[in-house]
mmCIF file of C-alpha atoms in Angstrom:
data_model
loop_
_atom_site.group_PDB
_atom_site.id
_atom_site.type_symbol
_atom_site.label_atom_id
_atom_site.label_comp_id
_atom_site.label_asym_id
_atom_site.label_seq_id
_atom_site.Cartn_x
_atom_site.Cartn_y
_atom_site.Cartn_z
ATOM 1 C CA MET A 1466 179.491 167.409 -5.732
ATOM 2 C CA LYS A 1467 176.718 170.040 -4.777
ATOM 3 C CA LYS A 1468 179.527 171.842 -2.715
ATOM 4 C CA ILE A 1469 181.670 172.066 -5.879
ATOM 5 C CA ILE A 1470 178.672 173.372 -8.263
ATOM 6 C CA ALA A 1471 178.179 175.800 -5.283
ATOM 7 C CA GLY A 1472 181.633 176.816 -5.042
ATOM 8 C CA VAL A 1473 181.929 177.179 -8.664
ATOM 9 C CA ILE A 1474 178.750 179.549 -9.343
ATOM 10 C CA LEU A 1475 180.012 181.540 -6.215
ATOM 11 C CA ILE A 1476 183.221 182.502 -7.768
ATOM 12 C CA SER A 1477 181.625 183.194 -11.325
ATOM 13 C CA VAL A 1478 179.100 185.412 -9.542
ATOM 14 C CA MET A 1479 182.283 187.046 -7.740
ATOM 15 C CA LEU A 1480 183.933 187.508 -11.158
ATOM 16 C CA ASN A 1481 181.077 189.155 -12.496
ATOM 17 C CA ILE A 1482 180.707 191.741 -9.923
ATOM 18 C CA ILE A 1483 184.487 192.521 -10.436
ATOM 19 C CA VAL A 1484 184.512 192.652 -14.073
ATOM 20 C CA GLY A 1485 181.471 194.732 -13.566
ATOM 21 C CA PHE A 1486 183.437 197.127 -11.335
ATOM 22 C CA GLU A 1487 186.318 197.165 -13.775
ATOM 23 C CA GLY A 1488 183.706 198.167 -16.528
ATOM 24 C CA ASP A 1489 182.349 201.127 -14.264
ATOM 25 C CA ARG A 1490 185.809 202.106 -13.578
ATOM 26 C CA LYS A 1491 186.442 202.550 -17.183
ATOM 27 C CA VAL A 1492 183.530 204.103 -18.353
ATOM 28 C CA GLU A 1493 184.048 206.460 -15.279
ATOM 29 C CA ALA A 1494 187.337 207.458 -16.348
ATOM 30 C CA ALA A 1495 186.630 207.676 -20.214
ATOM 31 C CA SER A 1496 183.657 210.097 -19.172
ATOM 32 C CA ALA A 1497 186.118 212.249 -17.167
ATOM 33 C CA TYR A 1498 187.781 213.087 -20.347
ATOM 34 C CA ILE A 1499 186.303 214.682 -23.878
ATOM 35 C CA THR A 1500 186.697 213.871 -27.293
ATOM 36 C CA VAL A 1501 187.780 216.155 -30.304
ATOM 37 C CA ASN A 1502 184.237 215.423 -31.818
ATOM 38 C CA SER A 1503 182.747 216.858 -28.468
ATOM 39 C CA PHE A 1504 185.064 219.343 -28.029
ATOM 40 C CA SER A 1505 184.292 220.636 -31.852
ATOM 41 C CA GLY A 1506 180.498 220.790 -30.775
ATOM 42 C CA ALA A 1507 181.190 222.820 -27.879
ATOM 43 C CA LEU A 1508 183.692 225.347 -29.906
ATOM 44 C CA ALA A 1509 181.186 225.678 -32.760
ATOM 45 C CA ASP A 1510 178.645 226.516 -30.403
ATOM 46 C CA GLU A 1511 180.261 228.827 -28.656
ATOM 47 C CA LEU A 1512 181.284 230.726 -31.948
ATOM 48 C CA GLY A 1513 177.624 230.383 -32.933
ATOM 49 C CA LEU A 1514 178.789 228.378 -36.005
ATOM 50 C CA VAL A 1515 175.882 226.316 -37.900
ATOM 51 C CA TYR A 1516 176.505 222.949 -38.581
ATOM 52 C CA GLU A 1517 174.710 219.605 -39.321
ATOM 53 C CA GLN A 1518 173.933 217.552 -36.348
ATOM 54 C CA GLY A 1519 175.400 214.217 -36.357
ATOM 55 C CA LYS A 1520 178.700 212.294 -36.644
ATOM 56 C CA ASN A 1521 181.423 215.141 -37.635
ATOM 57 C CA GLY A 1522 178.877 218.104 -38.151
ATOM 58 C CA ALA A 1523 180.998 220.405 -36.093
ATOM 59 C CA ALA A 1524 184.076 219.145 -36.947
ATOM 60 C CA LYS A 1525 183.263 220.094 -40.662
ATOM 61 C CA ALA A 1526 182.190 223.053 -39.706
ATOM 62 C CA LEU A 1527 185.506 224.344 -37.895
ATOM 63 C CA GLN A 1528 187.241 223.087 -40.918
ATOM 64 C CA GLU A 1529 185.199 225.513 -43.017
ATOM 65 C CA ALA A 1530 185.901 228.478 -40.994
ATOM 66 C CA GLY A 1531 189.554 227.513 -41.111
ATOM 67 C CA ILE A 1532 189.621 226.706 -37.477
ATOM 68 C CA MET A 1533 190.329 222.987 -37.556
ATOM 69 C CA LYS A 1534 193.029 222.039 -40.414
ATOM 70 C CA GLU A 1535 192.197 219.213 -42.391
ATOM 71 C CA GLY A 1536 194.424 216.106 -41.819
ATOM 72 C CA ASP A 1537 195.479 217.191 -38.161
ATOM 73 C CA PHE A 1538 192.679 215.096 -36.770
ATOM 74 C CA LYS A 1539 192.684 211.643 -38.101
ATOM 75 C CA ASP A 1540 190.482 210.294 -35.484
ATOM 76 C CA LEU A 1541 187.782 212.433 -34.040
ATOM 77 C CA ASP A 1542 186.607 210.217 -31.340
ATOM 78 C CA LYS A 1543 189.597 209.852 -29.743
ATOM 79 C CA SER A 1544 190.467 211.995 -26.424
ATOM 80 C CA LEU A 1545 191.271 215.199 -27.094
ATOM 81 C CA THR A 1546 194.810 216.438 -25.829
ATOM 82 C CA ARG A 1547 196.265 219.193 -24.320
ATOM 83 C CA GLY A 1548 198.064 220.240 -27.457
ATOM 84 C CA ASP A 1549 195.268 219.385 -29.679
ATOM 85 C CA MET A 1550 192.898 221.918 -27.665
ATOM 86 C CA LEU A 1551 195.801 224.772 -27.990
ATOM 87 C CA VAL A 1552 195.716 224.286 -31.584
ATOM 88 C CA LEU A 1553 191.939 224.793 -31.678
ATOM 89 C CA LEU A 1554 191.664 227.269 -29.445
ATOM 90 C CA ASN A 1555 193.968 229.301 -31.181
ATOM 91 C CA GLY A 1556 192.406 228.448 -34.443
ATOM 92 C CA ALA A 1557 189.086 230.159 -32.934
ATOM 93 C CA ASP A 1558 190.467 232.883 -31.353
ATOM 94 C CA GLU A 1559 192.277 233.991 -34.742
ATOM 95 C CA TYR A 1560 188.459 233.541 -36.415
ATOM 96 C CA VAL A 1561 187.272 235.534 -33.850
ATOM 97 C CA ASN A 1562 189.939 238.541 -33.692
ATOM 98 C CA LYS A 1563 192.509 237.519 -36.269
ATOM 99 C CA ASP A 1564 196.091 236.635 -35.888
ATOM 100 C CA THR A 1565 197.514 239.714 -33.589
ATOM 101 C CA ILE A 1566 200.872 237.803 -32.358
ATOM 102 C CA GLU A 1567 204.123 239.086 -33.233
ATOM 103 C CA GLU A 1568 206.651 236.599 -35.290
ATOM 104 C CA TRP A 1569 209.407 237.330 -32.658
ATOM 105 C CA ARG A 1570 207.245 236.327 -29.707
ATOM 106 C CA VAL A 1571 206.184 232.821 -31.397
ATOM 107 C CA ASN A 1572 209.688 232.203 -32.054
ATOM 108 C CA MET A 1573 210.928 232.895 -28.742
ATOM 109 C CA VAL A 1574 208.221 230.591 -27.212
ATOM 110 C CA LEU A 1575 209.009 227.751 -29.654
ATOM 111 C CA GLU A 1576 212.853 228.129 -29.081
ATOM 112 C CA LYS A 1577 212.725 228.703 -24.999
ATOM 113 C CA ARG A 1578 209.200 228.354 -23.098
ATOM 114 C CA ILE A 1579 207.781 225.049 -23.717
ATOM 115 C CA SER A 1580 210.018 222.549 -22.839
ATOM 116 C CA ASP A 1581 208.178 219.462 -24.381
ATOM 117 C CA ILE A 1582 207.103 221.288 -27.723
ATOM 118 C CA LYS A 1583 209.530 218.769 -29.432
ATOM 119 C CA SER A 1584 206.923 216.135 -28.405
ATOM 120 C CA VAL A 1585 204.043 217.321 -31.048
ATOM 121 C CA SER A 1586 204.568 217.276 -34.790
ATOM 122 C CA ALA A 1587 206.039 220.265 -36.206
ATOM 123 C CA SER A 1588 202.726 221.599 -38.102
ATOM 124 C CA LYS A 1589 201.326 222.178 -34.814
ATOM 125 C CA ARG A 1590 203.660 224.046 -32.952
ATOM 126 C CA THR A 1591 203.183 227.453 -34.095
ATOM 127 C CA ASP A 1592 199.644 227.221 -33.374
ATOM 128 C CA ILE A 1593 200.672 225.688 -29.875
ATOM 129 C CA ALA A 1594 202.749 228.607 -29.275
ATOM 130 C CA LYS A 1595 200.179 230.923 -29.920
ATOM 131 C CA GLY A 1596 197.588 229.488 -28.039
ATOM 132 C CA TYR A 1597 200.257 229.602 -24.880
ATOM 133 C CA LEU A 1598 201.017 233.329 -25.533
ATOM 134 C CA LYS A 1599 197.077 234.200 -25.368
ATOM 135 C CA GLY A 1600 197.226 232.621 -22.019
ATOM 136 C CA PHE A 1601 195.067 229.609 -22.863
ATOM 137 C CA MET A 1602 196.806 226.839 -20.996
ATOM 138 C CA LYS A 1603 199.385 227.769 -17.736
ATOM 139 C CA GLY A 1604 201.219 224.733 -17.843
ATOM 140 C CA TYR A 1605 203.271 223.314 -15.202
ATOM 141 C CA SER A 1606 206.652 224.855 -13.537
ATOM 142 C CA ASN A 1607 209.893 223.070 -14.236
ATOM 143 C CA GLY A 1608 211.159 224.843 -11.110
ATOM 144 C CA HIS A 1609 212.542 228.091 -9.446
ATOM 145 C CA TYR A 1610 214.177 230.557 -12.126
ATOM 146 C CA ILE A 1611 213.903 227.817 -15.210
ATOM 147 C CA THR A 1612 211.844 230.048 -17.997
ATOM 148 C CA ASN A 1613 210.286 227.113 -19.741
ATOM 149 C CA ARG A 1614 207.313 225.659 -18.742
ATOM 150 C CA ASN A 1615 206.001 221.706 -19.162
ATOM 151 C CA LEU A 1616 202.665 221.956 -20.945
ATOM 152 C CA LYS A 1617 202.087 218.438 -21.262
ATOM 153 C CA LEU A 1618 201.017 218.689 -24.335
ATOM 154 C CA LYS A 1619 200.546 214.558 -25.409
ATOM 155 C CA SER A 1620 198.290 214.336 -21.963
ATOM 156 C CA LYS A 1621 194.264 214.097 -22.341
ATOM 157 C CA VAL A 1622 192.111 217.049 -21.382
ATOM 158 C CA THR A 1623 189.356 216.569 -18.466
ATOM 159 C CA LYS A 1624 185.800 217.441 -19.961
ATOM 160 C CA ASN A 1625 185.696 219.903 -17.316
ATOM 161 C CA GLY A 1626 189.023 221.621 -18.331
ATOM 162 C CA ALA A 1627 188.368 221.644 -21.956
ATOM 163 C CA LEU A 1628 184.498 223.299 -21.350
ATOM 164 C CA SER A 1629 185.999 225.886 -19.275
ATOM 165 C CA SER A 1630 188.727 226.629 -21.783
ATOM 166 C CA VAL A 1631 186.047 227.452 -24.525
ATOM 167 C CA LYS A 1632 185.101 230.138 -22.368
ATOM 168 C CA MET A 1633 188.262 232.030 -22.814
ATOM 169 C CA ILE A 1634 187.516 232.950 -26.287
ATOM 170 C CA LYS A 1635 185.216 235.674 -25.649
ATOM 171 C CA ASP A 1636 186.341 236.395 -22.179
ATOM 172 C CA LYS A 1637 189.523 237.038 -21.955
ATOM 173 C CA SER A 1638 189.488 237.940 -18.173
ATOM 174 C CA LEU A 1639 189.619 233.734 -17.766
ATOM 175 C CA ARG A 1640 192.945 233.692 -19.297
ATOM 176 C CA ALA A 1641 196.335 233.642 -17.775
ATOM 177 C CA LYS A 1642 198.763 236.735 -17.803
ATOM 178 C CA ILE A 1643 201.687 236.158 -20.165
ATOM 179 C CA SER A 1644 204.906 238.391 -20.562
ATOM 180 C CA PRO A 1645 205.980 239.629 -24.097
ATOM 181 C CA ASP A 1646 208.650 237.147 -23.951
ATOM 182 C CA GLY A 1647 206.330 234.275 -23.181
ATOM 183 C CA GLN A 1648 206.895 233.882 -19.607
ATOM 184 C CA LEU A 1649 204.111 232.884 -16.923
ATOM 185 C CA ILE A 1650 202.725 236.453 -14.808
ATOM 186 C CA ARG A 1651 201.375 235.496 -11.094
ATOM 187 C CA THR A 1652 199.135 238.011 -9.322
ATOM 188 C CA THR A 1653 199.290 236.434 -5.975
ATOM 189 C CA ASN A 1654 201.442 236.226 -3.433
ATOM 190 C CA LEU A 1655 203.386 239.151 -4.804
ATOM 191 C CA PRO A 1656 206.686 240.534 -3.375
ATOM 192 C CA LYS A 1657 206.339 243.548 -1.211
ATOM 193 C CA ASN A 1658 207.830 245.800 -4.026
ATOM 194 C CA ALA A 1659 205.788 244.560 -6.647
ATOM 195 C CA GLU A 1660 204.859 248.191 -7.786
ATOM 196 C CA ASN A 1661 208.209 248.566 -8.822
ATOM 197 C CA TYR A 1662 207.917 246.326 -11.476
ATOM 198 C CA GLU A 1663 205.748 246.048 -14.847
ATOM 199 C CA TYR A 1664 204.977 242.601 -13.666
ATOM 200 C CA ILE A 1665 205.888 239.587 -11.514
ATOM 201 C CA LEU A 1666 207.245 236.003 -13.172
ATOM 202 C CA ALA A 1667 205.729 232.879 -11.998
ATOM 203 C CA SER A 1668 208.993 231.142 -11.904
ATOM 204 C CA PHE A 1669 211.118 233.978 -9.785
ATOM 205 C CA PRO A 1670 210.766 234.101 -6.412
ATOM 206 C CA ASN A 1671 210.150 237.132 -4.409
ATOM 207 C CA LYS A 1672 213.540 237.369 -2.891
ATOM 208 C CA PHE A 1673 214.737 237.985 -6.828
ATOM 209 C CA TYR A 1674 212.576 241.065 -6.750
ATOM 210 C CA GLU A 1675 213.214 242.379 -3.386
ATOM 211 C CA ARG A 1676 216.680 242.650 -3.486
ATOM 212 C CA GLN A 1677 217.641 246.175 -3.234
ATOM 213 C CA PHE A 1678 218.427 248.194 -6.276
ATOM 214 C CA GLU A 1679 221.963 249.611 -6.364
ATOM 215 C CA PHE A 1680 220.656 253.255 -6.659
ATOM 216 C CA MET A 1681 219.516 252.368 -2.809
ATOM 217 C CA ILE A 1682 222.727 252.161 -1.241
ATOM 218 C CA THR A 1683 223.814 255.497 -2.139
ATOM 219 C CA ASP A 1684 223.726 258.860 -0.001
ATOM 220 C CA GLN A 1685 221.680 260.777 -2.443
ATOM 221 C CA TYR A 1686 218.771 258.200 -2.356
ATOM 222 C CA LYS A 1687 219.089 257.899 1.337
ATOM 223 C CA ALA A 1688 218.960 261.586 1.826
ATOM 224 C CA GLY A 1689 215.904 261.816 -0.609
ATOM 225 C CA GLU A 1690 218.007 263.912 -3.162
ATOM 226 C CA THR A 1691 216.783 264.251 -6.950
ATOM 227 C CA ARG A 1692 215.814 261.592 -8.707
ATOM 228 C CA ASP A 1693 217.428 262.540 -11.998
ATOM 229 C CA TYR A 1694 219.822 259.612 -11.985
ATOM 230 C CA TRP A 1695 217.512 256.861 -10.993
ATOM 231 C CA ARG A 1696 214.228 254.864 -12.008
ATOM 232 C CA TYR A 1697 212.290 251.795 -11.046
ATOM 233 C CA PRO A 1698 211.985 248.999 -13.716
ATOM 234 C CA ALA A 1699 208.184 250.221 -13.737
ATOM 235 C CA GLU A 1700 208.780 253.727 -14.603
ATOM 236 C CA MET A 1701 211.418 253.354 -17.410
ATOM 237 C CA ARG A 1702 209.087 253.414 -20.164
ATOM 238 C CA ASN A 1703 207.585 256.495 -19.228
ATOM 239 C CA THR A 1704 211.091 258.108 -19.033
ATOM 240 C CA LYS A 1705 213.217 260.510 -21.139
ATOM 241 C CA PHE A 1706 216.882 260.706 -20.508
ATOM 242 C CA ARG A 1707 219.309 263.293 -21.636
ATOM 243 C CA THR A 1708 222.587 261.545 -22.592
ATOM 244 C CA TRP A 1709 225.255 264.484 -23.570
ATOM 245 C CA ASN A 1710 223.484 266.206 -26.274
ATOM 246 C CA GLU A 1711 220.682 263.780 -26.893
ATOM 247 C CA GLU A 1712 217.489 263.116 -25.291
ATOM 248 C CA TRP A 1713 216.429 259.117 -25.267
ATOM 249 C CA ASP A 1714 212.756 258.069 -25.025
ATOM 250 C CA PHE A 1715 213.164 254.630 -23.096
ATOM 251 C CA SER A 1716 209.628 253.763 -24.592
ATOM 252 C CA ILE A 1717 211.219 253.633 -28.079
ATOM 253 C CA GLU A 1718 214.227 252.474 -27.432
ATOM 254 C CA MET A 1719 213.197 249.391 -25.104
ATOM 255 C CA ASP A 1720 210.705 248.354 -27.770
ATOM 256 C CA LYS A 1721 213.627 247.987 -30.330
ATOM 257 C CA TYR A 1722 216.225 246.800 -28.025
ATOM 258 C CA LEU A 1723 215.304 245.308 -24.632
ATOM 259 C CA TYR A 1724 215.853 241.572 -25.767
ATOM 260 C CA ASP A 1725 218.943 242.516 -27.528
ATOM 261 C CA TRP A 1726 220.393 243.941 -24.213
ATOM 262 C CA GLN A 1727 219.427 240.935 -22.615
ATOM 263 C CA LYS A 1728 220.868 238.390 -25.003
ATOM 264 C CA LYS A 1729 223.855 240.388 -24.632
ATOM 265 C CA ALA A 1730 223.922 240.075 -21.126
ATOM 266 C CA GLU A 1731 223.486 236.138 -21.515
ATOM 267 C CA VAL A 1732 226.485 236.046 -23.695
ATOM 268 C CA TYR A 1733 228.294 237.640 -21.566
ATOM 269 C CA LEU A 1734 227.288 235.405 -18.388
ATOM 270 C CA GLN A 1735 227.572 232.246 -20.366
ATOM 271 C CA TYR A 1736 231.630 233.169 -21.370
ATOM 272 C CA LEU A 1737 232.137 234.379 -17.415
ATOM 273 C CA PHE A 1738 230.409 231.531 -15.459
ATOM 274 C CA ASN A 1739 231.725 228.638 -17.937
ATOM 275 C CA VAL A 1740 235.484 228.468 -18.034
ATOM 276 C CA ASP A 1741 238.021 225.774 -17.473
ATOM 277 C CA TYR A 1742 241.791 226.166 -17.119
ATOM 278 C CA ARG A 1743 242.364 223.118 -19.209
ATOM 279 C CA THR A 1744 240.438 224.371 -22.334
ATOM 280 C CA VAL A 1745 240.618 227.974 -21.876
ATOM 281 C CA ASP A 1746 241.736 229.921 -25.107
ATOM 282 C CA ASP A 1747 242.257 232.792 -27.462
ATOM 283 C CA LYS A 1748 238.631 232.190 -28.578
ATOM 284 C CA TRP A 1749 237.257 232.218 -24.956
ATOM 285 C CA ILE A 1750 239.210 235.506 -24.156
ATOM 286 C CA GLU A 1751 238.351 237.346 -27.345
ATOM 287 C CA GLY A 1752 234.705 236.434 -27.062
ATOM 288 C CA LEU A 1753 234.241 237.602 -23.466
ATOM 289 C CA ALA A 1754 236.248 240.912 -24.778
ATOM 290 C CA SER A 1755 233.761 241.561 -27.296
ATOM 291 C CA CYS A 1756 230.892 241.780 -24.785
ATOM 292 C CA TYR A 1757 232.445 244.810 -23.180
ATOM 293 C CA VAL A 1758 231.949 248.713 -24.322
ATOM 294 C CA ARG A 1759 234.467 249.928 -26.492
ATOM 295 C CA SER A 1760 236.275 252.229 -23.468
ATOM 296 C CA ASN A 1761 237.461 248.303 -22.458
ATOM 297 C CA ILE A 1762 238.943 247.554 -25.838
ATOM 298 C CA ASP A 1763 242.068 246.217 -24.047
ATOM 299 C CA LYS A 1764 240.128 243.879 -22.063
ATOM 300 C CA ALA A 1765 241.373 241.040 -24.367
ATOM 301 C CA ALA A 1766 245.008 241.484 -23.226
ATOM 302 C CA ASP A 1767 244.009 242.411 -19.475
ATOM 303 C CA ILE A 1768 241.965 239.079 -19.653
ATOM 304 C CA LYS A 1769 244.783 236.924 -20.842
ATOM 305 C CA ASP A 1770 247.745 238.479 -18.799
ATOM 306 C CA TYR A 1771 246.118 238.688 -15.482
ATOM 307 C CA TYR A 1772 243.061 236.313 -14.931
ATOM 308 C CA VAL A 1773 243.871 233.123 -17.586
ATOM 309 C CA LYS A 1774 247.222 233.289 -16.267
ATOM 310 C CA HIS A 1775 246.422 232.936 -12.670
ATOM 311 C CA MET A 1776 243.120 230.617 -13.341
ATOM 312 C CA LYS A 1777 245.695 228.241 -15.006
ATOM 313 C CA GLU A 1778 247.934 228.544 -12.331
ATOM 314 C CA ASN A 1779 245.342 227.901 -9.745
ATOM 315 C CA LYS A 1780 243.401 225.335 -11.858
ATOM 316 C CA VAL A 1781 240.273 227.151 -11.739
ATOM 317 C CA ILE A 1782 237.087 225.488 -13.173
ATOM 318 C CA VAL A 1783 233.875 227.897 -13.144
ATOM 319 C CA GLU A 1784 230.342 226.004 -14.225
ATOM 320 C CA SER A 1785 226.810 227.217 -14.126
ATOM 321 C CA SER A 1786 223.534 224.774 -14.320
ATOM 322 C CA ILE A 1787 221.055 227.954 -14.633
ATOM 323 C CA ILE A 1788 221.383 231.724 -15.824
ATOM 324 C CA ALA A 1789 218.463 233.674 -16.046
ATOM 325 C CA VAL A 1790 218.533 237.127 -16.987
ATOM 326 C CA GLU A 1791 215.067 238.857 -16.249
ATOM 327 C CA PRO A 1792 214.519 241.636 -19.191
ATOM 328 C CA SER A 1793 211.472 243.041 -16.890
ATOM 329 C CA THR A 1794 213.884 244.306 -14.225
ATOM 330 C CA PHE A 1795 215.726 246.821 -16.369
ATOM 331 C CA TYR A 1796 216.306 250.225 -14.577
ATOM 332 C CA LYS A 1797 218.397 253.007 -14.468
ATOM 333 C CA ASP A 1798 221.313 253.641 -11.959
ATOM 334 C CA ASN A 1799 223.941 256.247 -13.071
ATOM 335 C CA ALA A 1800 224.261 253.431 -15.587
ATOM 336 C CA TYR A 1801 221.588 250.975 -17.085
ATOM 337 C CA CYS A 1802 220.894 247.714 -15.263
ATOM 338 C CA MET A 1803 219.380 244.194 -15.490
ATOM 339 C CA ARG A 1804 219.221 241.507 -13.006
ATOM 340 C CA ALA A 1805 220.312 237.617 -13.318
ATOM 341 C CA TYR A 1806 220.087 234.706 -10.837
ATOM 342 C CA ILE A 1807 222.945 232.314 -11.647
ATOM 343 C CA ARG A 1808 223.482 228.939 -10.102
ATOM 344 C CA TYR A 1809 227.131 228.102 -10.029
ATOM 345 C CA ARG A 1810 230.515 226.885 -8.532
ATOM 346 C CA ILE A 1811 233.944 227.582 -8.578
ATOM 347 C CA THR A 1812 236.688 225.187 -8.359
ATOM 348 C CA ALA A 1813 240.122 225.953 -7.477
ATOM 349 C CA LYS A 1814 243.439 224.451 -5.898
ATOM 350 C CA ASP A 1815 243.402 227.348 -4.055
ATOM 351 C CA ILE A 1816 239.752 228.839 -3.454
ATOM 352 C CA ASN A 1817 241.337 231.631 -0.949
ATOM 353 C CA VAL A 1818 242.654 234.203 -3.445
ATOM 354 C CA LYS A 1819 241.772 237.485 -4.607
ATOM 355 C CA GLN A 1820 238.201 236.670 -6.271
ATOM 356 C CA ASN A 1821 238.985 238.349 -9.579
ATOM 357 C CA ARG A 1822 241.533 235.485 -10.090
ATOM 358 C CA LEU A 1823 238.799 233.111 -9.862
ATOM 359 C CA LEU A 1824 236.166 235.023 -11.466
ATOM 360 C CA TRP A 1825 236.786 237.671 -14.270
ATOM 361 C CA VAL A 1826 234.622 240.602 -12.461
ATOM 362 C CA GLN A 1827 235.944 243.844 -10.694
ATOM 363 C CA TYR A 1828 233.697 243.854 -7.863
ATOM 364 C CA PRO A 1829 231.215 240.633 -6.713
ATOM 365 C CA GLN A 1830 232.029 239.876 -2.907
ATOM 366 C CA LEU A 1831 231.430 236.606 -2.520
ATOM 367 C CA LYS A 1832 231.344 234.956 1.102
ATOM 368 C CA ASP A 1833 232.543 231.940 2.264
ATOM 369 C CA LEU A 1834 233.670 230.367 -0.953
ATOM 370 C CA LYS A 1835 234.238 226.272 -0.782
ATOM 371 C CA SER A 1836 235.779 224.619 -3.780
ATOM 372 C CA GLY A 1837 233.556 222.775 -5.870
ATOM 373 C CA GLU A 1838 230.293 223.922 -3.992
ATOM 374 C CA TRP A 1839 227.020 225.249 -5.824
ATOM 375 C CA ARG A 1840 225.960 228.614 -4.995
ATOM 376 C CA GLU A 1841 223.149 230.976 -5.742
ATOM 377 C CA GLY A 1842 223.842 234.347 -6.747
ATOM 378 C CA ILE A 1843 221.574 237.480 -7.983
ATOM 379 C CA PHE A 1844 223.603 240.139 -9.520
ATOM 380 C CA ASP A 1845 222.786 243.124 -11.574
ATOM 381 C CA ILE A 1846 224.784 243.427 -15.118
ATOM 382 C CA ARG A 1847 225.517 247.039 -15.871
ATOM 383 C CA PHE A 1848 225.590 248.498 -19.231
ATOM 384 C CA GLY A 1849 227.444 251.191 -20.938
ATOM 385 C CA THR A 1850 227.195 252.778 -24.405
ATOM 386 C CA ASN A 1851 229.576 251.413 -27.036
ATOM 387 C CA ASN A 1852 230.641 254.689 -28.782
ATOM 388 C CA GLY A 1853 231.260 257.667 -26.636
ATOM 389 C CA TYR A 1854 227.877 257.912 -25.172
ATOM 390 C CA GLN A 1855 225.885 258.929 -28.374
ATOM 391 C CA GLY A 1856 223.938 256.944 -30.461
ATOM 392 C CA ASP A 1857 220.856 254.829 -29.712
ATOM 393 C CA GLY A 1858 220.015 251.231 -27.465
ATOM 394 C CA SER A 1859 221.706 249.530 -30.197
ATOM 395 C CA TYR A 1860 225.355 250.605 -28.920
ATOM 396 C CA PHE A 1861 224.812 249.430 -25.254
ATOM 397 C CA ALA A 1862 227.350 246.661 -24.307
ATOM 398 C CA ILE A 1863 228.590 245.117 -21.169
ATOM 399 C CA ASP A 1864 230.339 247.485 -18.784
ATOM 400 C CA TYR A 1865 230.607 245.454 -15.572
ATOM 401 C CA LEU A 1866 228.657 242.929 -13.330
ATOM 402 C CA SER A 1867 227.448 244.774 -10.394
ATOM 403 C CA TRP A 1868 229.883 244.563 -7.106
ATOM 404 C CA PHE A 1869 226.359 245.017 -5.155
ATOM 405 C CA ALA A 1870 225.511 240.954 -5.494
ATOM 406 C CA ASP A 1871 225.126 237.505 -4.061
ATOM 407 C CA GLU A 1872 225.109 237.153 -0.258
ATOM 408 C CA ILE A 1873 224.969 240.991 0.247
ATOM 409 C CA ASN A 1874 221.505 241.123 -0.750
ATOM 410 C CA VAL A 1875 219.962 243.447 1.435
ATOM 411 C CA PRO A 1876 216.156 243.380 1.785
ATOM 412 C CA VAL A 1877 213.886 246.262 0.886
ATOM 413 C CA ASP A 1878 212.872 248.185 3.946
#
């Protein structure tokens, strides 16, 4: 009987120890995060707001300052989430610096840059987009050439991370660098020709940037002759060009139209790299033809009579999983160019035919094609003007996909 009692006592002691350990773990885990109330206090202190000490005093001060919206935080004792932290940080920044983010940038982020934006309520999304654009949060990569990031908006924020972010309100040097269209810029492990670009994006690897520009293969460039006809991307905004009887200031043209040119390139590539012999029709033909400059107005007939006819006979299917056109690569050759990455595959009954019977392009030299095999290509899209070389950047249209593409990919010296 004594042995039984001793055993019960031992088991009870061990259970108490285990429960104690579990309790310690829970306390330790809880202390790693921060509540909305605690973060409100840190934020109010950083901004120099006067508030009543005690429960919810700092939160009320934030509400009075217009930083915290009433109703957005129903339980102030809950752990702060990453999304709610961005909402408050943006509110604090606007309290100090006013609202300085252009609407088109906010819309770009909401539509294309935050992969989990729909996980939070619609009332918070604009503030989250602004907070991201201001560099308060980097988020997590979704992969190379993927132009959105996962911010893990529903995840809890660690205490150290939250308190560090508060310092970013006044010290902007602590913030992440974000491109005008809402992509994370990296400042380390840069390509060897980084000086040729305004900035380098985190999601684009160095090989994308180190690929030669088209003008580099010309005899004039190799001989070090005049630079009148070419410029690196980093030089474009400081350049004026004469086009027949007009002078173009590209600082003005790019501010107005750079992202319109990007959209035109994306539409063109979507047509080009997504076509199926079983479903191709006049609507697809006319859509692709409409992308080109006016000098190619007869493109629809060419596409139909040459390409579509042969692709149907050869049962060609072109598919893409990633099309990423990057406007910061805009440069001048004899034409104007913008670079794109494409992950694609071509399926055909006979893959060893003329390549412009597989893909409706003039020049790309795609080596070692295999039917149904996914490939990666880096291409330059060339633009021309759609009205006889006059007007402004609104007249830009597609000339063609560069021949200097894909596996050619000669590295910069």
